[in-house]
One Martini backbone bead per residue (centre of mass of N, CA, C, O) as a GRO file, in nm:
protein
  430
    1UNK     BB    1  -0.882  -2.524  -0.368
    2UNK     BB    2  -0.944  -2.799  -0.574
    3UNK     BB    3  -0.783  -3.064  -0.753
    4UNK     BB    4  -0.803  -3.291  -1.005
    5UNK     BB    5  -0.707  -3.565  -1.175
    6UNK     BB    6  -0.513  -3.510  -1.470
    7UNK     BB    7  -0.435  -3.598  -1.773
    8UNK     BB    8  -0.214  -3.510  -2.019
    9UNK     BB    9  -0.169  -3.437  -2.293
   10UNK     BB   10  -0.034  -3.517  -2.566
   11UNK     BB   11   0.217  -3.269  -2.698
   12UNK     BB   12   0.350  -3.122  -2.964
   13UNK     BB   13   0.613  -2.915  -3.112
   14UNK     BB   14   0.554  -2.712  -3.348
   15UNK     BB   15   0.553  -2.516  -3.598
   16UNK     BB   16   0.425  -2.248  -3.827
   17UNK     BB   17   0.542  -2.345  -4.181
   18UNK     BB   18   0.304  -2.413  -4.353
   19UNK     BB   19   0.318  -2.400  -4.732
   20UNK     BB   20   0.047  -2.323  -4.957
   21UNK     BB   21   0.070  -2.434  -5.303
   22UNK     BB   22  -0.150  -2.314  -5.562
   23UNK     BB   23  -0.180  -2.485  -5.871
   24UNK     BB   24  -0.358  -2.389  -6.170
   25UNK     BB   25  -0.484  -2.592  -6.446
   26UNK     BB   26  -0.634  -2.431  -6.732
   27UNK     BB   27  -0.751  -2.553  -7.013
   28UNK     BB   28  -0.937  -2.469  -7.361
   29UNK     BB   29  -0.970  -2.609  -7.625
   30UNK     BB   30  -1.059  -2.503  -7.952
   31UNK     BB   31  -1.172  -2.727  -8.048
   32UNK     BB   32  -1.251  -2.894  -7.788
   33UNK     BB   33  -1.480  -2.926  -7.528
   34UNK     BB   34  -1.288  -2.937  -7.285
   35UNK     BB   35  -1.112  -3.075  -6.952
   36UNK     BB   36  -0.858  -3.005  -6.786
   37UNK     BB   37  -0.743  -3.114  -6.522
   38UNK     BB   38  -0.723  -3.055  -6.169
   39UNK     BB   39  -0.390  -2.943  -6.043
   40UNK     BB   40  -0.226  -3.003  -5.707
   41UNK     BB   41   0.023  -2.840  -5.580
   42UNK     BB   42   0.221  -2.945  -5.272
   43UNK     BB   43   0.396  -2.759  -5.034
   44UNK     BB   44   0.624  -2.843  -4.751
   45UNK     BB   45   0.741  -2.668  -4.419
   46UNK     BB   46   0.880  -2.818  -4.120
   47UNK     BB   47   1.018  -2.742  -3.863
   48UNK     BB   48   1.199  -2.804  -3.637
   49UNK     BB   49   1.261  -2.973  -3.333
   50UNK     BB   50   1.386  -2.959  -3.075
   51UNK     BB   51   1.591  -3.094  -2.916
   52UNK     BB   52   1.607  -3.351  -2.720
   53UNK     BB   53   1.874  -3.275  -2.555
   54UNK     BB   54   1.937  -3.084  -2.265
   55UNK     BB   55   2.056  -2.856  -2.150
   56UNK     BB   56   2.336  -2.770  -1.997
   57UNK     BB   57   2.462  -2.543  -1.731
   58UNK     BB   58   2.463  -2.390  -2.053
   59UNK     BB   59   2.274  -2.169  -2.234
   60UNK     BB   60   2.167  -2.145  -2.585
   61UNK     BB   61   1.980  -1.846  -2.731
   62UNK     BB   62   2.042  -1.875  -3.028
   63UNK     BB   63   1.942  -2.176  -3.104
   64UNK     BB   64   1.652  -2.158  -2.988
   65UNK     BB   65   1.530  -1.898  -3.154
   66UNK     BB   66   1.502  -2.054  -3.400
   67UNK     BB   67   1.212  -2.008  -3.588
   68UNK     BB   68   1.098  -1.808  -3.450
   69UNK     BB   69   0.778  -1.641  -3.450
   70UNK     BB   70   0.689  -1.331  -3.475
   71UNK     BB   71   0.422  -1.134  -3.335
   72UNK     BB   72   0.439  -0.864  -3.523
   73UNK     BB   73   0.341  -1.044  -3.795
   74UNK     BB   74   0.061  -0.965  -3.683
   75UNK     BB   75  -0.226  -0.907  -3.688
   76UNK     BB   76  -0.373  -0.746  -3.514
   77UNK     BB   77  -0.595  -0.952  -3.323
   78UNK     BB   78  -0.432  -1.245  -3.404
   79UNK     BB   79  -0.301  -1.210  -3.132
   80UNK     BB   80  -0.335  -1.393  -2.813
   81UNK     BB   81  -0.095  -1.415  -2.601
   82UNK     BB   82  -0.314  -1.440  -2.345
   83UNK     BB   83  -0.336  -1.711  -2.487
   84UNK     BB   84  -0.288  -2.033  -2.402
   85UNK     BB   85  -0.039  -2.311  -2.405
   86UNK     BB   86   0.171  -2.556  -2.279
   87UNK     BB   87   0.447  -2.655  -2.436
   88UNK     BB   88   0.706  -2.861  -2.499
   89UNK     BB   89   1.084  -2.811  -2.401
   90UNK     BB   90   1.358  -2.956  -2.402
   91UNK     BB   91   1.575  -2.753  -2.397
   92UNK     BB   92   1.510  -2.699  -2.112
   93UNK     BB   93   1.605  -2.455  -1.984
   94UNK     BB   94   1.617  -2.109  -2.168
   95UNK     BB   95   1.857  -1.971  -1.999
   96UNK     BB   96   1.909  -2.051  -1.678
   97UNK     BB   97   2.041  -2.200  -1.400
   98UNK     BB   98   2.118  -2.248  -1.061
   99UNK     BB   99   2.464  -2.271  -1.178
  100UNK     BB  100   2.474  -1.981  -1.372
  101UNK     BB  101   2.272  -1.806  -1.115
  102UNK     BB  102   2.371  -1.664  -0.819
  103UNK     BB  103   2.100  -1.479  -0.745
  104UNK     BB  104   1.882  -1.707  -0.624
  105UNK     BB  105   1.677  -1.750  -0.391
  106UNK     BB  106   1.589  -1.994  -0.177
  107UNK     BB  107   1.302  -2.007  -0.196
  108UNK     BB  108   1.326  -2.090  -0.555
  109UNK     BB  109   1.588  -2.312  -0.534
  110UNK     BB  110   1.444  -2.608  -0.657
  111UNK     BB  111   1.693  -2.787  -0.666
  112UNK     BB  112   1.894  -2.751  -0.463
  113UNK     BB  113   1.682  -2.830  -0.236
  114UNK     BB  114   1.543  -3.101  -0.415
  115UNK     BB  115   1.445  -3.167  -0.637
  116UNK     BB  116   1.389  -3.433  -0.888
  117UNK     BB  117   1.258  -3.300  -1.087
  118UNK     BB  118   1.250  -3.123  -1.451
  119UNK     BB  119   1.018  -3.034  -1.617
  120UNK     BB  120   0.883  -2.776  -1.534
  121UNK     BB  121   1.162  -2.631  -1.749
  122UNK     BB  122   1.009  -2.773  -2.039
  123UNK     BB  123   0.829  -2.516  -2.102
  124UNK     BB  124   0.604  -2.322  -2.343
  125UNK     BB  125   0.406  -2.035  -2.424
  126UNK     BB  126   0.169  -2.082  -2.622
  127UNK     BB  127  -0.016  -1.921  -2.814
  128UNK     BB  128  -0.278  -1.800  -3.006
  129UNK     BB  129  -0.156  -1.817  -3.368
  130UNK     BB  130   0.154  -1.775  -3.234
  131UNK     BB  131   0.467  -1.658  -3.096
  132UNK     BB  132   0.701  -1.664  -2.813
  133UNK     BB  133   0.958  -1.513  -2.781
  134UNK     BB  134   1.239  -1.499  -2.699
  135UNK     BB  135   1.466  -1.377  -2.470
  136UNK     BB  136   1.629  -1.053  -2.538
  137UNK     BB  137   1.849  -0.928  -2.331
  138UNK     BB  138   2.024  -0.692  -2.549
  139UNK     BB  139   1.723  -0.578  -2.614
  140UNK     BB  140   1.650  -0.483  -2.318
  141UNK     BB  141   1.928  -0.307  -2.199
  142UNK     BB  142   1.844  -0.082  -2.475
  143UNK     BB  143   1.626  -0.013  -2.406
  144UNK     BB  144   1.685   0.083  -2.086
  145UNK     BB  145   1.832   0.284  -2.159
  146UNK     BB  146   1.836   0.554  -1.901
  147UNK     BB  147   1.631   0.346  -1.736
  148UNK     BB  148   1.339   0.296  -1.505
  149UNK     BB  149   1.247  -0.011  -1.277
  150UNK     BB  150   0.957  -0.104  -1.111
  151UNK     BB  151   0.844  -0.295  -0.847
  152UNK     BB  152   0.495  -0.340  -0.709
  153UNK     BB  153   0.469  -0.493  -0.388
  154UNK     BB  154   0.500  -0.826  -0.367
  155UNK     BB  155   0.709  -1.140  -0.371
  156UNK     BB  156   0.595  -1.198  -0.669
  157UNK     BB  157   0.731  -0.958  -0.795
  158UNK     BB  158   1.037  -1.035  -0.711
  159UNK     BB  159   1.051  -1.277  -0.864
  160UNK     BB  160   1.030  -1.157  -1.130
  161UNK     BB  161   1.308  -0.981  -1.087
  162UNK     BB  162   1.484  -1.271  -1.041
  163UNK     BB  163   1.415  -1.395  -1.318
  164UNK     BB  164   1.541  -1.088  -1.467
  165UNK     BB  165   1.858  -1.107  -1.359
  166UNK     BB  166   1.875  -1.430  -1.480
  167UNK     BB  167   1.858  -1.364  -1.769
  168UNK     BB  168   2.082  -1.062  -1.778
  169UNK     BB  169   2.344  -1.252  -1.709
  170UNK     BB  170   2.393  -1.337  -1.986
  171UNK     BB  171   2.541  -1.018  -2.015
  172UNK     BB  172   2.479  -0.906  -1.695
  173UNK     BB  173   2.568  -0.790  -1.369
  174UNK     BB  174   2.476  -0.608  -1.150
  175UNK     BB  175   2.428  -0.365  -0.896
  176UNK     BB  176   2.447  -0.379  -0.547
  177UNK     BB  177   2.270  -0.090  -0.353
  178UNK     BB  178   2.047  -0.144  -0.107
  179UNK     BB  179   2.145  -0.020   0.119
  180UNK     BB  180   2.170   0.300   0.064
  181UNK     BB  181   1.808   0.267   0.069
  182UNK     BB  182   1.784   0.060   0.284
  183UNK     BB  183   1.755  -0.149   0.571
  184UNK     BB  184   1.537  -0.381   0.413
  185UNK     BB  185   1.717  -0.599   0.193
  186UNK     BB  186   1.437  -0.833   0.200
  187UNK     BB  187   1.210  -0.592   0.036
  188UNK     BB  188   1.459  -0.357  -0.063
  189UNK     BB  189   1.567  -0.291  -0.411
  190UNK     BB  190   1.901  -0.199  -0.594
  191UNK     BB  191   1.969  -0.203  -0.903
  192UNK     BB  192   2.259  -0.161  -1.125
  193UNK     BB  193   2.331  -0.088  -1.470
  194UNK     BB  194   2.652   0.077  -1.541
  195UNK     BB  195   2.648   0.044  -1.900
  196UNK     BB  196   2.310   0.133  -1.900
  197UNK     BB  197   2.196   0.324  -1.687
  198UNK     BB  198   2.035   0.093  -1.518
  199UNK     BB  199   1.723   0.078  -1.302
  200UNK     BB  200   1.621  -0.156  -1.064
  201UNK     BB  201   1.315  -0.244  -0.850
  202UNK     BB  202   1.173  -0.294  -0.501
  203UNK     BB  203   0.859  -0.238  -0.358
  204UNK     BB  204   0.706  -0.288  -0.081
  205UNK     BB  205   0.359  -0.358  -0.128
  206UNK     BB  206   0.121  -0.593  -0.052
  207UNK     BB  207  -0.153  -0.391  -0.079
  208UNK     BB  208  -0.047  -0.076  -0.154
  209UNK     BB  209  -0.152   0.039   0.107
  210UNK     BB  210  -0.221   0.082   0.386
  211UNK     BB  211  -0.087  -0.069   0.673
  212UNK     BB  212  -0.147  -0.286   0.985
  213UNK     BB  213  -0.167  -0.399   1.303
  214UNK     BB  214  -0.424  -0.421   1.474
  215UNK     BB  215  -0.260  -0.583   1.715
  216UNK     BB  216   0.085  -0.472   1.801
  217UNK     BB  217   0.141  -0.736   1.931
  218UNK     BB  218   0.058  -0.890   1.710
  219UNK     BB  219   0.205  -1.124   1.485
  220UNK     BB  220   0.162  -1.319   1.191
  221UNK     BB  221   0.045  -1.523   0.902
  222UNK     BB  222  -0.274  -1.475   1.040
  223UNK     BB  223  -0.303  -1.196   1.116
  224UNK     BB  224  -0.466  -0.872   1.177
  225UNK     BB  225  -0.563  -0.642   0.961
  226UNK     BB  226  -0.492  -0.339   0.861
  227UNK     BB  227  -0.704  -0.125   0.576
  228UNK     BB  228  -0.670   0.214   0.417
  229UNK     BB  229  -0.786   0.206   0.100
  230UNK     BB  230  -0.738   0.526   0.021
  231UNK     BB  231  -0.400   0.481   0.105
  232UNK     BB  232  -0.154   0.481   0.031
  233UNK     BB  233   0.182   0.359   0.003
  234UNK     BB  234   0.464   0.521   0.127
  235UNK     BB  235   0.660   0.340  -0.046
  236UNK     BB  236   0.587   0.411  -0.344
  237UNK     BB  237   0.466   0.716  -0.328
  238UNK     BB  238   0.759   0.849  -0.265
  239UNK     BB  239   0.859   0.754  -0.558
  240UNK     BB  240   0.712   0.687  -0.862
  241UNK     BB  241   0.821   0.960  -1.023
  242UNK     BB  242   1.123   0.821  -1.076
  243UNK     BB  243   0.982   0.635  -1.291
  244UNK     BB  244   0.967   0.477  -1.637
  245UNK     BB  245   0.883   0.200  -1.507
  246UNK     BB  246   0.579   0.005  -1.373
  247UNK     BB  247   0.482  -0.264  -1.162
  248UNK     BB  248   0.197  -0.408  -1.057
  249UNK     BB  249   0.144  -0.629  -0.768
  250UNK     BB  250  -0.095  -0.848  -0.623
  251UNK     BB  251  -0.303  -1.117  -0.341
  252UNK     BB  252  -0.248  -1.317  -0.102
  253UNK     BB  253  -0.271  -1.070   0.110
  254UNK     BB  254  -0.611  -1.078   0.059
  255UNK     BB  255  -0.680  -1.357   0.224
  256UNK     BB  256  -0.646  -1.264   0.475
  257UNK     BB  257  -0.715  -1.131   0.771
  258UNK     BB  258  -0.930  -0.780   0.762
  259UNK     BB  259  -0.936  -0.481   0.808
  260UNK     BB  260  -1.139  -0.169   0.712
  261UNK     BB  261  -1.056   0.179   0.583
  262UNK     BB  262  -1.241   0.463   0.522
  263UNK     BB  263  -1.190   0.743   0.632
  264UNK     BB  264  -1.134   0.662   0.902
  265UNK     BB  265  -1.369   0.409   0.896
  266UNK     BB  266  -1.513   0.120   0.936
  267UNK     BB  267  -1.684  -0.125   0.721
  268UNK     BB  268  -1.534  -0.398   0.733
  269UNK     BB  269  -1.468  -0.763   0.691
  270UNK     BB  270  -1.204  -1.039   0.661
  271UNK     BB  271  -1.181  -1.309   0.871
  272UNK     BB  272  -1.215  -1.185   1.188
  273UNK     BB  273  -1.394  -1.241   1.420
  274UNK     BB  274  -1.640  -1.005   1.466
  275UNK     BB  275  -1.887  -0.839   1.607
  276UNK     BB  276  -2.052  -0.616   1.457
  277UNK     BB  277  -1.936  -0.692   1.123
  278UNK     BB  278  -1.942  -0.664   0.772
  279UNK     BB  279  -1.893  -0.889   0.570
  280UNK     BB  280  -1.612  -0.929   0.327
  281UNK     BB  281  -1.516  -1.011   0.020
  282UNK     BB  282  -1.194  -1.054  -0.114
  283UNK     BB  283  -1.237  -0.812  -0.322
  284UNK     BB  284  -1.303  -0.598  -0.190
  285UNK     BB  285  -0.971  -0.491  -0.149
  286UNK     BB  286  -0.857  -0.523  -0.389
  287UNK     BB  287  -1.022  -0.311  -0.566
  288UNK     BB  288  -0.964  -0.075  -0.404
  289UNK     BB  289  -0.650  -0.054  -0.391
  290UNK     BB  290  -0.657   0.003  -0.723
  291UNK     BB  291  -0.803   0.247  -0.702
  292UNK     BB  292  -0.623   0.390  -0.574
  293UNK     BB  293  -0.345   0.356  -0.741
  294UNK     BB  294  -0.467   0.487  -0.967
  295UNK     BB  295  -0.609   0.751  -0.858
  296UNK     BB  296  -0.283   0.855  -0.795
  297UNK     BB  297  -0.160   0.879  -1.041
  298UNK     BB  298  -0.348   1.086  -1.196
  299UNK     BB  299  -0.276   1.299  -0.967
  300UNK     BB  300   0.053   1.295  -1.036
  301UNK     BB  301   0.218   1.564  -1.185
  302UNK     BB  302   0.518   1.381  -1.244
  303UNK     BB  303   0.348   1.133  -1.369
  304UNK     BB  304   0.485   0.932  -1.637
  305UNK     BB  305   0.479   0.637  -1.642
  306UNK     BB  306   0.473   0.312  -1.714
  307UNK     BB  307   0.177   0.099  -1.635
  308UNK     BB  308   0.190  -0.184  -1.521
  309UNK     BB  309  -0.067  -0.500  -1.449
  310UNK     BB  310  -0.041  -0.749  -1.297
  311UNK     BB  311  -0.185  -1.040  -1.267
  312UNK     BB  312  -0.315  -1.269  -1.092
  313UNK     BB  313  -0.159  -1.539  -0.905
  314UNK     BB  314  -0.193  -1.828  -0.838
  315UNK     BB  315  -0.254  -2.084  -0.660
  316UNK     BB  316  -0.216  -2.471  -0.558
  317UNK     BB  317  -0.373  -2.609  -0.339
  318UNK     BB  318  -0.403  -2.927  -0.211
  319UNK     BB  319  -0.576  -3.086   0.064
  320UNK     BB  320  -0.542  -2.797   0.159
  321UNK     BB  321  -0.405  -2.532   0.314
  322UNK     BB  322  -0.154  -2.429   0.383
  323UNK     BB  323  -0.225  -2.454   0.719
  324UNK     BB  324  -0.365  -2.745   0.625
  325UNK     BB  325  -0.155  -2.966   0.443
  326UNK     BB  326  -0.096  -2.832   0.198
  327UNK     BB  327   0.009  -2.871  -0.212
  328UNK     BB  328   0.234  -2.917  -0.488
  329UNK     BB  329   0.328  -3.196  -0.671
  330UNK     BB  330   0.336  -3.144  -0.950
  331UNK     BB  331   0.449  -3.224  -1.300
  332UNK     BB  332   0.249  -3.094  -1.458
  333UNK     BB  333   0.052  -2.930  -1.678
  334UNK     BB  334  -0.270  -2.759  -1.770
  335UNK     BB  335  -0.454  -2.724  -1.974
  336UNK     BB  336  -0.757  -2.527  -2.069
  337UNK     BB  337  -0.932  -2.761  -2.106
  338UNK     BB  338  -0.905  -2.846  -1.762
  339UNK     BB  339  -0.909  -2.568  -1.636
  340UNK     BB  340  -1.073  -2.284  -1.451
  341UNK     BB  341  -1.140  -1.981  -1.386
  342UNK     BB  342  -1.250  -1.962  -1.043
  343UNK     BB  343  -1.367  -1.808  -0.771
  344UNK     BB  344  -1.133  -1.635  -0.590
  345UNK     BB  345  -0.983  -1.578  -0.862
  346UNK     BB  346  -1.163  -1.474  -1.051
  347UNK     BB  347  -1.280  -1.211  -0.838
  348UNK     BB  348  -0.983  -1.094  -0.860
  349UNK     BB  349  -0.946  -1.054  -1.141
  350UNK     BB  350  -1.202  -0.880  -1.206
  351UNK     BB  351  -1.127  -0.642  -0.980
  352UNK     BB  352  -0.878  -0.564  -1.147
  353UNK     BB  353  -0.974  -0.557  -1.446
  354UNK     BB  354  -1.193  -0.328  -1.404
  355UNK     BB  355  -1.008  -0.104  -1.290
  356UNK     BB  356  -0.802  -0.125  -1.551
  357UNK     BB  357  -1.034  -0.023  -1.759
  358UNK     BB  358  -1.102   0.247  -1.587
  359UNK     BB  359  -0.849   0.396  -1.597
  360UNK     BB  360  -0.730   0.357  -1.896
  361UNK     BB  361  -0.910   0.577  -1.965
  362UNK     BB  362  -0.831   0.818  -1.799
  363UNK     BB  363  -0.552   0.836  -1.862
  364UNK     BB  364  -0.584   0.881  -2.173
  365UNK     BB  365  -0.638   1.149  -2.134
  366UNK     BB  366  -0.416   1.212  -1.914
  367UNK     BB  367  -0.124   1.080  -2.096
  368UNK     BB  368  -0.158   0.814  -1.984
  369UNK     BB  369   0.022   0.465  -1.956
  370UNK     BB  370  -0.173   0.172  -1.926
  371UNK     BB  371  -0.083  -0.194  -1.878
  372UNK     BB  372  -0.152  -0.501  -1.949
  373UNK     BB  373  -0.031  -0.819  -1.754
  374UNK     BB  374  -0.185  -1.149  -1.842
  375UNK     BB  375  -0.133  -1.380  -1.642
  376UNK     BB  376  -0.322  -1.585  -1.483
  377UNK     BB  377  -0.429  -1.831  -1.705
  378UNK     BB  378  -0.174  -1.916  -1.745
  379UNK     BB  379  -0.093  -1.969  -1.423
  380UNK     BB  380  -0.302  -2.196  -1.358
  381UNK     BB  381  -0.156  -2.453  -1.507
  382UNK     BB  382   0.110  -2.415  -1.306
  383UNK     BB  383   0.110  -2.657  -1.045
  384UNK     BB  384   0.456  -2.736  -1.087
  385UNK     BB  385   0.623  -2.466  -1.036
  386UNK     BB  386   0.679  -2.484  -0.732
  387UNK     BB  387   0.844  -2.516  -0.440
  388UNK     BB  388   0.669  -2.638  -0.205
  389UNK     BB  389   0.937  -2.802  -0.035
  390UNK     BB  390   1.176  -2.631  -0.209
  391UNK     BB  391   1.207  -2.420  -0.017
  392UNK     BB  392   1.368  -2.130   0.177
  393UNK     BB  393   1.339  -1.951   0.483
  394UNK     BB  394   1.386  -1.759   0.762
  395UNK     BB  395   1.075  -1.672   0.790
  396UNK     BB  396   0.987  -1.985   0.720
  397UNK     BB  397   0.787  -2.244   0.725
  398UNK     BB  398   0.912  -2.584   0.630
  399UNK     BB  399   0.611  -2.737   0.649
  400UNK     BB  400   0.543  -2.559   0.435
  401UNK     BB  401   0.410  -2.485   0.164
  402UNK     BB  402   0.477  -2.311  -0.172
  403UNK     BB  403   0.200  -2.233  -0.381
  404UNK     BB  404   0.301  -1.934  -0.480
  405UNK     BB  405   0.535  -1.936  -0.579
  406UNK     BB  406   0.851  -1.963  -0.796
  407UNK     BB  407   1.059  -2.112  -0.956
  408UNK     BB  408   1.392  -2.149  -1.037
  409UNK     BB  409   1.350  -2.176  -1.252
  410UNK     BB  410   1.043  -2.119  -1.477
  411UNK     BB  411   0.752  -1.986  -1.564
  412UNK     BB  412   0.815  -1.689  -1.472
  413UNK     BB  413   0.982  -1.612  -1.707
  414UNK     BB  414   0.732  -1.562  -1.931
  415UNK     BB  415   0.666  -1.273  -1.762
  416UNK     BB  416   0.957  -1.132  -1.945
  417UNK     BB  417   0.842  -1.199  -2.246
  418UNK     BB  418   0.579  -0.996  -2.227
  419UNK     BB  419   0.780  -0.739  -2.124
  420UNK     BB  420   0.943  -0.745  -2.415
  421UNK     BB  421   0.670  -0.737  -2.597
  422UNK     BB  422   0.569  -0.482  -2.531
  423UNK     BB  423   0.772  -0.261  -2.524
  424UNK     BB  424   0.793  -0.368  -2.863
  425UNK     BB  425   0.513  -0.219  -2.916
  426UNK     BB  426   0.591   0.051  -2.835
  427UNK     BB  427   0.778   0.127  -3.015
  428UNK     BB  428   0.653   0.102  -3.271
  429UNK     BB  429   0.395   0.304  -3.160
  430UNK     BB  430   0.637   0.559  -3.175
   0.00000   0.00000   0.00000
């Protein structure tokens, strides 16, 4: 998928306090039937613009926070959270920076790593109608007090777990467990919040389903994979009931060569260059996948958790695909009106959000809570954010860019404040 130069337009961050006083002054004298003129006075208050001086290597959330309107302000239905355009906010980054945050790892630490820009942390998703508040740390680990949260999925699940230990470490910073729990803590994560008896984890689980490789002799990063369509991956579901709140997210490893098995039969494949096979497009395994894990979850006896479904996080390659020297090396996001959701991302998008909301009727039915965090449009703007070739790990050829995960500091903070804003629209409706 390729993106065109497009300028972004100037937008300037301005509060919506705009408050208009209509006092209308009309008298009709009894001696002669004239008309007193109709005086209109207007009296205006906007809000002060963030400071232009960006914060230094510790951030004031208290300061920042001054005057955003709250969503809960608005009336049911006039304020669309996941719409709207990311407008310039000088004071980023608003939580924590790569010097203040000692979790981030290596992969996503892209100041340290070396980019040279900063512009791409000093932006905020403003909603369409209305605003979308600072994320309150002490008012996060007070909901989550006495309960667990899973992250289930790929590695950019586990990102945005990244950015929400950094943003929390604001107030607190965790207990790593991970060892006690798995052989893999590259993979498998266990943090405990020991003041709050909360506890956050990461399973692994890039397909959601079982997968294997097709050839166990081969594994490369573009090698062919088997995926089980019908059967969740043992990593997630012997866990699941478990937690009192789960997100679920995949995608990029979707789009990698793959065979289909569903009932322990070949059904076709996708890129896998195989004779008298079935050719399927990308989201068909997509699509199999999430109605998987949605009907496993419906059918756990004991599966109580609030369900949330992360939607898909675009790429963001230009000029060629990862492996074929592809990058991302814009600094500015796109406008909604200048770019699309189209092609592959589209159809992807689609094919888990018609699953989840086929699913979340029949939830509904029967007792369980599944909810949307439709994060796809927003990031779709944000070609800006990615680590590009700022990002380093023992795994990854660092030839190769980064255009899927994303910076931390960066937009994916904004994902964990649409996750406290979700979290506080529940409790308002219990």
């Amino acid at each position: 998928m390729k993106f065109h130069a497009i300028d972004l337009p100037n937008v300037k961050y301005t509060q919506p306090y705009n408050i208009y006083k209509n006092v209308i002054l009309l008298a009709l004298t009894l001696i002669v039937l004239t008309s007193i003129p109709l005086y209109l006075n207007k009296s205006s208050t906007t809000a002060p613009l963030p400071s232009q001086t960006p914060s230094s290597s510790t951030t004031n959330t208290s300061s920042t926070s001054a005057g955003l309107e709250s969503i809960e302000e608005k009336e049911d239905g006039k304020c669309h959270i996941f719409s709207g355009n990311w407008v310039p906010y000088p004071d980023g980054p608003a939580y924590y920076t790569n010097e203040t945050c000692n979790l981030i790892i290596p992969n996503q630490n892209c100041m340290k790593l070396g980019r040279s820009d900063s512009e791409f942390m000093k932006w905020r998703w403003k909603p369409d109608g209305c605003e979308l508040p600072l994320f309150d740390a002490a008012e996060f680990l007070e909901i989550f007090r006495g309960k667990s949260l899973a992250f289930i999925g790929d590695s950019v699940g586990r990102n945005q777990m990244q950015s929400l230990l950094c943003i929390l470490a604001n107030v607190t910073y965790p207990e790593d467990l991970s060892d006690q729990y798995s052989n893999n803590t590259d993979y498998f994560k266990h943090y405990v919040y020991t003041d709050y008896n909360f506890t956050m984890v990461v399973l692994w689980a890039p397909y959601l389903v079982k997968y294997s490789d097709a050839d166990p002799n081969v594994h490369s990063a573009d090698s062919l994979m088997k995926l089980d369509l019908d059967e969740p991956d043992e990593a997630w579901i012997s866990q699941v009931e478990n937690f009192d709140y789960v997100i679920f997210s995949a995608g990029q490893w979707f789009l990698r060569p793959l065979l289909f098995y569903e009932n322990n039969v070949s059904i076709g494949c996708h890129w896998c260059n195989r004779d008298n096979m079935t050719i399927m497009p990308e989201s068909y395994g997509y699509r199999k996948a999430f109605r998987t894990v949605f009907r496993t979850l419906q059918s756990l006896e004991n599966y109580k958790g609030v369900t949330f479904l992360r939607t898909f996080s675009p790429a963001h390659f230009e000029n060629g695909d990862w492996n074929a020297g592809g990058s991302c090396g814009r600094t500015k996001p796109f406008s909604k009106e200048e770019i699309k959701l189209e092609y592959y991302a589209l159809d992807m998008y689609m094919a888990q959000t018609e699953e989840f909301k086929a699913a979340q009727i029949q939830a509904k039915q029967k007792g369980l809570d599944f909810r949307l965090m439709d994060t796809t449009r927003a990031m779709l703007l944000r070609p800006d954010g990615h680590p590009n070739f700022y990002g380093a790990s023992a795994h990854r050829n660092t030839t190769y860019a980064d255009c899927v995960h994303w910076c931390l500091p960066g937009p994916i903070d904004t994902w964990n404040e649409f996750l406290l804003h979700m979290l506080k629209i529940e409790q308002g409706s219990t």
